[in-house]
């Protein structure tokens, strides 16, 4: 069964953590616009050069650039993680999916309060090669600074510094929160308590996305 989903919610809510876990264990792809953009920045592409100054300030990359990044990648089952982030992006996504005759099945809204988000983001460490994330306190790697899977170095994202985190949370409230109404009108929004432990959130998502019989489970 195909499921087309969006993970919506503030930075630090756990969208990437969950999307990656689901993609590992079930037949569903994670499409993370943040990961794709960071790859462009690392590789120094034209897109990376345009995106980097905005990302560093916690601002959004222009809609046309991010929409173009995902436009050819919407086949099969997917979790869009970090996209759409504006009403313009949501409208572009609607148009692309409607053209293929298959709208979104579910938009999961990750709910968490600000203090927790700040704590999670400022303690986040990630593997830039795979996108896997850890947390200094809540989900530490076996050896500090080293990825459990590939033994490579973990990094702290430049935009996870406190000043930028505050700006990113404001950007979320201003630009992205209106999507709750946008999708709410269609009746596809399901809420999860993002403060719950990782495994509890995963179990809830497996149910919401109907992944219980996933081929890799
Ligand atoms: P997002 O993709 O929504 O920005 P992440 O998945 O990167 O958020 O999670 C942010 C940080 O919080 C990471 O360091 C991650 O390890 C940690 N984290 C994610 N989910 C939980 C959870 N349920 N409980 C505690 N820490 C979590
Ligand atoms: P994330 O990894 O989702 O926290 O995203 C990191 C940064 O990448 C954001 O703060 C934005 O600058 C940029 N970004 C990621 N996804 C989008 C998007 N859908 N639209 C615009 N900018 C994005």
PDB file of C-alpha atoms and ligand atoms in Angstrom:
ATOM      1  CA  UNK A   1       0.000   0.000   0.000  1.00  0.00           C
ATOM      2  CA  UNK A   2       1.313   3.435  -0.937  1.00  0.00           C
ATOM      3  CA  UNK A   3       1.324   6.250   1.611  1.00  0.00           C
ATOM      4  CA  UNK A   4       2.113   9.864   0.789  1.00  0.00           C
ATOM      5  CA  UNK A   5       2.752  11.886   3.880  1.00  0.00           C
ATOM      6  CA  UNK A   6       4.104  15.152   5.222  1.00  0.00           C
ATOM      7  CA  UNK A   7       5.740  15.583   8.623  1.00  0.00           C
ATOM      8  CA  UNK A   8       4.862  19.071   9.793  1.00  0.00           C
ATOM      9  CA  UNK A   9       6.118  20.682  12.968  1.00  0.00           C
ATOM     10  CA  UNK A  10       8.684  23.029  14.442  1.00  0.00           C
ATOM     11  CA  UNK A  11      12.427  22.492  14.156  1.00  0.00           C
ATOM     12  CA  UNK A  12      13.582  20.044  16.825  1.00  0.00           C
ATOM     13  CA  UNK A  13      10.240  18.236  17.104  1.00  0.00           C
ATOM     14  CA  UNK A  14      11.773  14.953  15.921  1.00  0.00           C
ATOM     15  CA  UNK A  15      10.594  14.829  12.302  1.00  0.00           C
ATOM     16  CA  UNK A  16      13.967  13.800  10.896  1.00  0.00           C
ATOM     17  CA  UNK A  17      14.611  11.242  13.640  1.00  0.00           C
ATOM     18  CA  UNK A  18      11.280   9.576  12.959  1.00  0.00           C
ATOM     19  CA  UNK A  19      11.394   9.792   9.169  1.00  0.00           C
ATOM     20  CA  UNK A  20      14.804   8.153   9.177  1.00  0.00           C
ATOM     21  CA  UNK A  21      13.671   5.345  11.503  1.00  0.00           C
ATOM     22  CA  UNK A  22      10.602   4.651   9.360  1.00  0.00           C
ATOM     23  CA  UNK A  23      12.662   4.632   6.160  1.00  0.00           C
ATOM     24  CA  UNK A  24      15.054   2.120   7.745  1.00  0.00           C
ATOM     25  CA  UNK A  25      12.345  -0.301   8.799  1.00  0.00           C
ATOM     26  CA  UNK A  26       9.493   0.155   6.334  1.00  0.00           C
ATOM     27  CA  UNK A  27       8.958   0.572   2.638  1.00  0.00           C
ATOM     28  CA  UNK A  28       8.782   4.365   2.694  1.00  0.00           C
ATOM     29  CA  UNK A  29      11.314   7.000   1.597  1.00  0.00           C
ATOM     30  CA  UNK A  30      12.404  10.015   3.630  1.00  0.00           C
ATOM     31  CA  UNK A  31      12.608  13.187   1.540  1.00  0.00           C
ATOM     32  CA  UNK A  32      14.335  15.808   3.680  1.00  0.00           C
ATOM     33  CA  UNK A  33      14.752  19.194   2.006  1.00  0.00           C
ATOM     34  CA  UNK A  34      17.102  20.250   4.828  1.00  0.00           C
ATOM     35  CA  UNK A  35      19.395  17.256   4.154  1.00  0.00           C
ATOM     36  CA  UNK A  36      19.311  17.900   0.388  1.00  0.00           C
ATOM     37  CA  UNK A  37      20.164  21.578   0.906  1.00  0.00           C
ATOM     38  CA  UNK A  38      23.016  20.784   3.310  1.00  0.00           C
ATOM     39  CA  UNK A  39      24.435  18.398   0.703  1.00  0.00           C
ATOM     40  CA  UNK A  40      24.382  21.197  -1.873  1.00  0.00           C
ATOM     41  CA  UNK A  41      26.106  23.513   0.597  1.00  0.00           C
ATOM     42  CA  UNK A  42      28.827  20.897   1.271  1.00  0.00           C
ATOM     43  CA  UNK A  43      29.355  20.289  -2.429  1.00  0.00           C
ATOM     44  CA  UNK A  44      29.437  24.022  -3.189  1.00  0.00           C
ATOM     45  CA  UNK A  45      26.824  23.833  -5.953  1.00  0.00           C
ATOM     46  CA  UNK A  46      25.117  26.964  -7.290  1.00  0.00           C
ATOM     47  CA  UNK A  47      22.019  26.096  -5.223  1.00  0.00           C
ATOM     48  CA  UNK A  48      24.206  25.524  -2.153  1.00  0.00           C
ATOM     49  CA  UNK A  49      25.840  28.921  -2.575  1.00  0.00           C
ATOM     50  CA  UNK A  50      22.445  30.624  -2.747  1.00  0.00           C
ATOM     51  CA  UNK A  51      20.975  28.658   0.160  1.00  0.00           C
ATOM     52  CA  UNK A  52      23.846  28.819   2.654  1.00  0.00           C
ATOM     53  CA  UNK A  53      23.527  32.481   3.794  1.00  0.00           C
ATOM     54  CA  UNK A  54      19.790  32.036   4.345  1.00  0.00           C
ATOM     55  CA  UNK A  55      20.172  28.749   6.234  1.00  0.00           C
ATOM     56  CA  UNK A  56      22.869  30.258   8.423  1.00  0.00           C
ATOM     57  CA  UNK A  57      20.384  32.952   9.510  1.00  0.00           C
ATOM     58  CA  UNK A  58      17.493  30.550  10.063  1.00  0.00           C
ATOM     59  CA  UNK A  59      15.579  31.938   7.093  1.00  0.00           C
ATOM     60  CA  UNK A  60      13.833  29.958   4.396  1.00  0.00           C
ATOM     61  CA  UNK A  61      15.266  29.230   0.967  1.00  0.00           C
ATOM     62  CA  UNK A  62      12.981  30.629  -1.806  1.00  0.00           C
ATOM     63  CA  UNK A  63      10.016  28.451  -2.739  1.00  0.00           C
ATOM     64  CA  UNK A  64      10.941  27.936  -6.394  1.00  0.00           C
ATOM     65  CA  UNK A  65      14.333  26.471  -5.458  1.00  0.00           C
ATOM     66  CA  UNK A  66      13.009  23.935  -2.944  1.00  0.00           C
ATOM     67  CA  UNK A  67      10.010  22.998  -5.060  1.00  0.00           C
ATOM     68  CA  UNK A  68      12.351  22.225  -7.975  1.00  0.00           C
ATOM     69  CA  UNK A  69      14.436  20.012  -5.656  1.00  0.00           C
ATOM     70  CA  UNK A  70      11.612  17.602  -4.854  1.00  0.00           C
ATOM     71  CA  UNK A  71       9.509  17.854  -8.037  1.00  0.00           C
ATOM     72  CA  UNK A  72      10.867  14.690  -9.660  1.00  0.00           C
ATOM     73  CA  UNK A  73      10.934  12.620  -6.490  1.00  0.00           C
ATOM     74  CA  UNK A  74       7.288  12.061  -5.647  1.00  0.00           C
ATOM     75  CA  UNK A  75       6.767   8.450  -6.733  1.00  0.00           C
ATOM     76  CA  UNK A  76       5.794   5.599  -4.396  1.00  0.00           C
ATOM     77  CA  UNK A  77       5.533   5.958  -0.620  1.00  0.00           C
ATOM     78  CA  UNK A  78       7.245   8.924   0.975  1.00  0.00           C
ATOM     79  CA  UNK A  79       7.541  11.067   4.062  1.00  0.00           C
ATOM     80  CA  UNK A  80       8.257  14.694   3.218  1.00  0.00           C
ATOM     81  CA  UNK A  81      10.365  15.894   6.142  1.00  0.00           C
ATOM     82  CA  UNK A  82      10.701  19.678   6.341  1.00  0.00           C
ATOM     83  CA  UNK A  83       8.652  20.390   3.203  1.00  0.00           C
ATOM     84  CA  UNK A  84       6.339  22.191   2.586  1.00  0.00           C
ATOM     85  CA  UNK A  85       7.212  25.121   4.857  1.00  0.00           C
ATOM     86  CA  UNK A  86       5.123  27.881   3.253  1.00  0.00           C
ATOM     87  CA  UNK A  87       1.627  28.097   1.805  1.00  0.00           C
ATOM     88  CA  UNK A  88       3.259  28.664  -1.604  1.00  0.00           C
ATOM     89  CA  UNK A  89       5.192  25.386  -1.292  1.00  0.00           C
ATOM     90  CA  UNK A  90       2.039  23.551  -0.154  1.00  0.00           C
ATOM     91  CA  UNK A  91       0.121  24.854  -3.162  1.00  0.00           C
ATOM     92  CA  UNK A  92       2.911  23.772  -5.502  1.00  0.00           C
ATOM     93  CA  UNK A  93       2.923  20.309  -3.886  1.00  0.00           C
ATOM     94  CA  UNK A  94      -0.863  20.051  -4.164  1.00  0.00           C
ATOM     95  CA  UNK A  95      -0.642  20.893  -7.864  1.00  0.00           C
ATOM     96  CA  UNK A  96       2.076  18.299  -8.506  1.00  0.00           C
ATOM     97  CA  UNK A  97       0.241  15.537  -6.641  1.00  0.00           C
ATOM     98  CA  UNK A  98      -3.167  16.410  -8.062  1.00  0.00           C
ATOM     99  CA  UNK A  99      -1.687  16.243 -11.560  1.00  0.00           C
ATOM    100  CA  UNK A 100      -0.713  12.630 -10.776  1.00  0.00           C
ATOM    101  CA  UNK A 101      -4.204  11.932  -9.420  1.00  0.00           C
ATOM    102  CA  UNK A 102      -2.994  11.023  -5.907  1.00  0.00           C
ATOM    103  CA  UNK A 103      -3.232  13.702  -3.195  1.00  0.00           C
ATOM    104  CA  UNK A 104      -1.550  13.476   0.209  1.00  0.00           C
ATOM    105  CA  UNK A 105      -2.862  10.743   2.496  1.00  0.00           C
ATOM    106  CA  UNK A 106      -1.796  12.212   5.813  1.00  0.00           C
ATOM    107  CA  UNK A 107      -0.107  15.280   7.290  1.00  0.00           C
ATOM    108  CA  UNK A 108       1.329  14.514  10.724  1.00  0.00           C
ATOM    109  CA  UNK A 109       1.624  17.522  13.008  1.00  0.00           C
ATOM    110  CA  UNK A 110       4.389  17.098  15.603  1.00  0.00           C
ATOM    111  CA  UNK A 111       3.435  19.081  18.707  1.00  0.00           C
ATOM    112  CA  UNK A 112       6.048  20.230  21.238  1.00  0.00           C
ATOM    113  CA  UNK A 113       6.623  23.291  23.347  1.00  0.00           C
ATOM    114  CA  UNK A 114       9.363  25.819  22.871  1.00  0.00           C
ATOM    115  CA  UNK A 115      11.640  25.010  25.826  1.00  0.00           C
ATOM    116  CA  UNK A 116      11.948  21.396  24.721  1.00  0.00           C
ATOM    117  CA  UNK A 117      12.635  22.386  21.122  1.00  0.00           C
ATOM    118  CA  UNK A 118      15.448  24.710  22.190  1.00  0.00           C
ATOM    119  CA  UNK A 119      16.941  22.004  24.409  1.00  0.00           C
ATOM    120  CA  UNK A 120      16.752  19.428  21.626  1.00  0.00           C
ATOM    121  CA  UNK A 121      18.267  21.647  18.934  1.00  0.00           C
ATOM    122  CA  UNK A 122      21.117  23.022  20.994  1.00  0.00           C
ATOM    123  CA  UNK A 123      22.070  19.459  22.052  1.00  0.00           C
ATOM    124  CA  UNK A 124      21.740  17.911  18.583  1.00  0.00           C
ATOM    125  CA  UNK A 125      24.683  16.210  16.892  1.00  0.00           C
ATOM    126  CA  UNK A 126      24.394  14.765  13.414  1.00  0.00           C
ATOM    127  CA  UNK A 127      26.162  12.705  10.835  1.00  0.00           C
ATOM    128  CA  UNK A 128      26.330  14.968   7.761  1.00  0.00           C
ATOM    129  CA  UNK A 129      26.909  11.964   5.489  1.00  0.00           C
ATOM    130  CA  UNK A 130      23.738  10.061   6.451  1.00  0.00           C
ATOM    131  CA  UNK A 131      21.556  12.641   8.216  1.00  0.00           C
ATOM    132  CA  UNK A 132      21.340  10.441  11.355  1.00  0.00           C
ATOM    133  CA  UNK A 133      20.913  12.567  14.467  1.00  0.00           C
ATOM    134  CA  UNK A 134      21.862  12.114  18.103  1.00  0.00           C
ATOM    135  CA  UNK A 135      21.358  14.193  21.214  1.00  0.00           C
ATOM    136  CA  UNK A 136      24.035  14.898  23.803  1.00  0.00           C
ATOM    137  CA  UNK A 137      21.624  13.979  26.621  1.00  0.00           C
ATOM    138  CA  UNK A 138      18.532  12.269  25.184  1.00  0.00           C
ATOM    139  CA  UNK A 139      20.111  10.022  22.534  1.00  0.00           C
ATOM    140  CA  UNK A 140      23.904  10.046  22.924  1.00  0.00           C
ATOM    141  CA  UNK A 141      26.189   8.073  20.600  1.00  0.00           C
ATOM    142  CA  UNK A 142      28.265   5.279  22.214  1.00  0.00           C
ATOM    143  CA  UNK A 143      31.396   7.454  21.867  1.00  0.00           C
ATOM    144  CA  UNK A 144      30.923  11.243  22.046  1.00  0.00           C
ATOM    145  CA  UNK A 145      31.348  12.872  18.632  1.00  0.00           C
ATOM    146  CA  UNK A 146      31.441   9.534  16.737  1.00  0.00           C
ATOM    147  CA  UNK A 147      28.625   7.952  14.730  1.00  0.00           C
ATOM    148  CA  UNK A 148      27.580   4.483  15.993  1.00  0.00           C
ATOM    149  CA  UNK A 149      26.913   3.272  12.436  1.00  0.00           C
ATOM    150  CA  UNK A 150      29.842   4.389  10.302  1.00  0.00           C
ATOM    151  CA  UNK A 151      32.396   5.489  12.933  1.00  0.00           C
ATOM    152  CA  UNK A 152      32.720   8.900  11.264  1.00  0.00           C
ATOM    153  CA  UNK A 153      32.653  12.296  12.998  1.00  0.00           C
ATOM    154  CA  UNK A 154      29.430  13.900  14.207  1.00  0.00           C
ATOM    155  CA  UNK A 155      28.930  17.654  13.862  1.00  0.00           C
ATOM    156  CA  UNK A 156      26.795  20.338  15.428  1.00  0.00           C
ATOM    157  CA  UNK A 157      24.905  22.284  12.780  1.00  0.00           C
ATOM    158  CA  UNK A 158      25.806  25.995  12.580  1.00  0.00           C
ATOM    159  CA  UNK A 159      22.089  26.824  12.643  1.00  0.00           C
ATOM    160  CA  UNK A 160      21.616  24.945  15.934  1.00  0.00           C
ATOM    161  CA  UNK A 161      23.308  27.777  17.866  1.00  0.00           C
ATOM    162  CA  UNK A 162      20.860  29.382  20.295  1.00  0.00           C
ATOM    163  CA  UNK A 163      20.558  32.725  18.439  1.00  0.00           C
ATOM    164  CA  UNK A 164      19.689  30.999  15.170  1.00  0.00           C
ATOM    165  CA  UNK A 165      17.372  28.513  16.885  1.00  0.00           C
ATOM    166  CA  UNK A 166      15.263  31.404  18.190  1.00  0.00           C
ATOM    167  CA  UNK A 167      15.028  32.851  14.658  1.00  0.00           C
ATOM    168  CA  UNK A 168      14.143  29.456  13.182  1.00  0.00           C
ATOM    169  CA  UNK A 169      11.313  28.996  15.672  1.00  0.00           C
ATOM    170  CA  UNK A 170       9.979  32.440  14.708  1.00  0.00           C
ATOM    171  CA  UNK A 171      10.285  31.613  11.011  1.00  0.00           C
ATOM    172  CA  UNK A 172       8.276  28.450  11.694  1.00  0.00           C
ATOM    173  CA  UNK A 173       5.497  30.299  13.462  1.00  0.00           C
ATOM    174  CA  UNK A 174       5.244  32.992  10.807  1.00  0.00           C
ATOM    175  CA  UNK A 175       5.667  30.985   7.588  1.00  0.00           C
ATOM    176  CA  UNK A 176       4.830  27.354   8.339  1.00  0.00           C
ATOM    177  CA  UNK A 177       2.156  27.308  11.051  1.00  0.00           C
ATOM    178  CA  UNK A 178      -0.510  28.541   8.556  1.00  0.00           C
ATOM    179  CA  UNK A 179      -0.193  25.115   6.899  1.00  0.00           C
ATOM    180  CA  UNK A 180      -2.069  23.570   9.828  1.00  0.00           C
ATOM    181  CA  UNK A 181      -5.192  25.386   8.584  1.00  0.00           C
ATOM    182  CA  UNK A 182      -4.355  24.749   4.937  1.00  0.00           C
ATOM    183  CA  UNK A 183      -4.307  20.980   5.505  1.00  0.00           C
ATOM    184  CA  UNK A 184      -6.833  21.059   8.354  1.00  0.00           C
ATOM    185  CA  UNK A 185      -9.516  22.148   5.878  1.00  0.00           C
ATOM    186  CA  UNK A 186      -8.961  18.904   3.983  1.00  0.00           C
ATOM    187  CA  UNK A 187      -9.220  16.736   7.073  1.00  0.00           C
ATOM    188  CA  UNK A 188      -5.816  15.075   6.601  1.00  0.00           C
ATOM    189  CA  UNK A 189      -4.044  16.392   9.722  1.00  0.00           C
ATOM    190  CA  UNK A 190      -3.187  13.948  12.530  1.00  0.00           C
ATOM    191  CA  UNK A 191      -1.466  15.208  15.679  1.00  0.00           C
ATOM    192  CA  UNK A 192       1.264  13.442  17.621  1.00  0.00           C
ATOM    193  CA  UNK A 193       2.694  14.314  21.008  1.00  0.00           C
ATOM    194  CA  UNK A 194       6.310  14.966  20.027  1.00  0.00           C
ATOM    195  CA  UNK A 195       7.363  15.145  23.696  1.00  0.00           C
ATOM    196  CA  UNK A 196       6.898  11.387  24.070  1.00  0.00           C
ATOM    197  CA  UNK A 197       9.917   9.051  23.918  1.00  0.00           C
ATOM    198  CA  UNK A 198      11.230   8.230  20.419  1.00  0.00           C
ATOM    199  CA  UNK A 199       9.894   4.651  20.385  1.00  0.00           C
ATOM    200  CA  UNK A 200       6.412   5.777  21.429  1.00  0.00           C
ATOM    201  CA  UNK A 201       6.286   8.374  18.668  1.00  0.00           C
ATOM    202  CA  UNK A 202       7.467   5.781  16.136  1.00  0.00           C
ATOM    203  CA  UNK A 203       4.745   3.333  17.188  1.00  0.00           C
ATOM    204  CA  UNK A 204       2.114   6.029  16.809  1.00  0.00           C
ATOM    205  CA  UNK A 205       3.403   6.978  13.340  1.00  0.00           C
ATOM    206  CA  UNK A 206       3.447   3.370  12.157  1.00  0.00           C
ATOM    207  CA  UNK A 207      -0.256   3.250  12.973  1.00  0.00           C
ATOM    208  CA  UNK A 208      -1.090   6.639  11.446  1.00  0.00           C
ATOM    209  CA  UNK A 209       0.726   5.866   8.206  1.00  0.00           C
ATOM    210  CA  UNK A 210      -0.595   2.306   8.028  1.00  0.00           C
ATOM    211  CA  UNK A 211       2.920   0.874   7.865  1.00  0.00           C
ATOM    212  CA  UNK A 212       2.278  -2.155  10.096  1.00  0.00           C
ATOM    213  CA  UNK A 213       2.750  -4.533   7.182  1.00  0.00           C
ATOM    214  CA  UNK A 214       5.732  -2.744   5.650  1.00  0.00           C
ATOM    215  CA  UNK A 215       8.003  -5.068   3.666  1.00  0.00           C
ATOM    216  CA  UNK A 216      11.092  -4.299   5.785  1.00  0.00           C
ATOM    217  CA  UNK A 217       9.307  -4.549   9.150  1.00  0.00           C
TER     218      UNK A 217
HETATM  219  P1  LIG B   1      13.566  17.901  13.403  1.00  0.00           P
HETATM  220  O1  LIG B   1      13.920  17.022  12.226  1.00  0.00           O
HETATM  221  O2  LIG B   1      12.088  17.963  13.671  1.00  0.00           O
HETATM  222  O3  LIG B   1      14.179  19.262  13.324  1.00  0.00           O
HETATM  223  P2  LIG B   1      15.246  16.022  14.888  1.00  0.00           P
HETATM  224  O4  LIG B   1      14.621  14.720  14.501  1.00  0.00           O
HETATM  225  O5  LIG B   1      16.568  16.348  14.280  1.00  0.00           O
HETATM  226  O6  LIG B   1      14.184  17.229  14.710  1.00  0.00           O
HETATM  227  O7  LIG B   1      15.382  16.009  16.497  1.00  0.00           O
HETATM  228  C1  LIG B   1      15.991  17.104  17.183  1.00  0.00           C
HETATM  229  C2  LIG B   1      16.839  16.579  18.345  1.00  0.00           C
HETATM  230  O8  LIG B   1      15.994  15.996  19.339  1.00  0.00           O
HETATM  231  C3  LIG B   1      17.842  15.486  17.951  1.00  0.00           C
HETATM  232  O9  LIG B   1      19.030  15.699  18.699  1.00  0.00           O
HETATM  233  C4  LIG B   1      17.167  14.171  18.375  1.00  0.00           C
HETATM  234  O10 LIG B   1      18.121  13.194  18.765  1.00  0.00           O
HETATM  235  C5  LIG B   1      16.320  14.622  19.560  1.00  0.00           C
HETATM  236  N1  LIG B   1      15.031  13.921  19.636  1.00  0.00           N
HETATM  237  C6  LIG B   1      14.194  13.612  18.603  1.00  0.00           C
HETATM  238  N2  LIG B   1      13.083  13.004  19.057  1.00  0.00           N
HETATM  239  C7  LIG B   1      13.196  12.946  20.408  1.00  0.00           C
HETATM  240  C8  LIG B   1      12.356  12.428  21.449  1.00  0.00           C
HETATM  241  N3  LIG B   1      11.167  11.876  21.170  1.00  0.00           N
HETATM  242  N4  LIG B   1      12.799  12.536  22.721  1.00  0.00           N
HETATM  243  C9  LIG B   1      14.001  13.123  22.998  1.00  0.00           C
HETATM  244  N5  LIG B   1      14.834  13.612  22.065  1.00  0.00           N
HETATM  245  C10 LIG B   1      14.437  13.526  20.782  1.00  0.00           C
HETATM  246  P1  LIG B   2      15.895  21.528   8.530  1.00  0.00           P
HETATM  247  O1  LIG B   2      16.999  20.561   8.297  1.00  0.00           O
HETATM  248  O2  LIG B   2      14.554  21.018   8.094  1.00  0.00           O
HETATM  249  O3  LIG B   2      15.871  22.073   9.941  1.00  0.00           O
HETATM  250  O4  LIG B   2      16.196  22.778   7.577  1.00  0.00           O
HETATM  251  C1  LIG B   2      17.365  23.550   7.721  1.00  0.00           C
HETATM  252  C2  LIG B   2      17.264  24.839   6.904  1.00  0.00           C
HETATM  253  O5  LIG B   2      17.181  24.522   5.509  1.00  0.00           O
HETATM  254  C3  LIG B   2      16.050  25.710   7.193  1.00  0.00           C
HETATM  255  O6  LIG B   2      16.232  26.567   8.311  1.00  0.00           O
HETATM  256  C4  LIG B   2      15.921  26.484   5.875  1.00  0.00           C
HETATM  257  O7  LIG B   2      16.890  27.521   5.782  1.00  0.00           O
HETATM  258  C5  LIG B   2      16.290  25.427   4.841  1.00  0.00           C
HETATM  259  N1  LIG B   2      15.104  24.653   4.393  1.00  0.00           N
HETATM  260  C6  LIG B   2      14.877  23.331   4.598  1.00  0.00           C
HETATM  261  N2  LIG B   2      13.707  22.962   4.054  1.00  0.00           N
HETATM  262  C7  LIG B   2      13.182  24.098   3.501  1.00  0.00           C
HETATM  263  C8  LIG B   2      11.973  24.381   2.803  1.00  0.00           C
HETATM  264  N3  LIG B   2      11.043  23.436   2.569  1.00  0.00           N
HETATM  265  N4  LIG B   2      11.774  25.661   2.389  1.00  0.00           N
HETATM  266  C9  LIG B   2      12.680  26.614   2.596  1.00  0.00           C
HETATM  267  N5  LIG B   2      13.825  26.423   3.267  1.00  0.00           N
HETATM  268  C10 LIG B   2      14.090  25.166   3.710  1.00  0.00           C
END
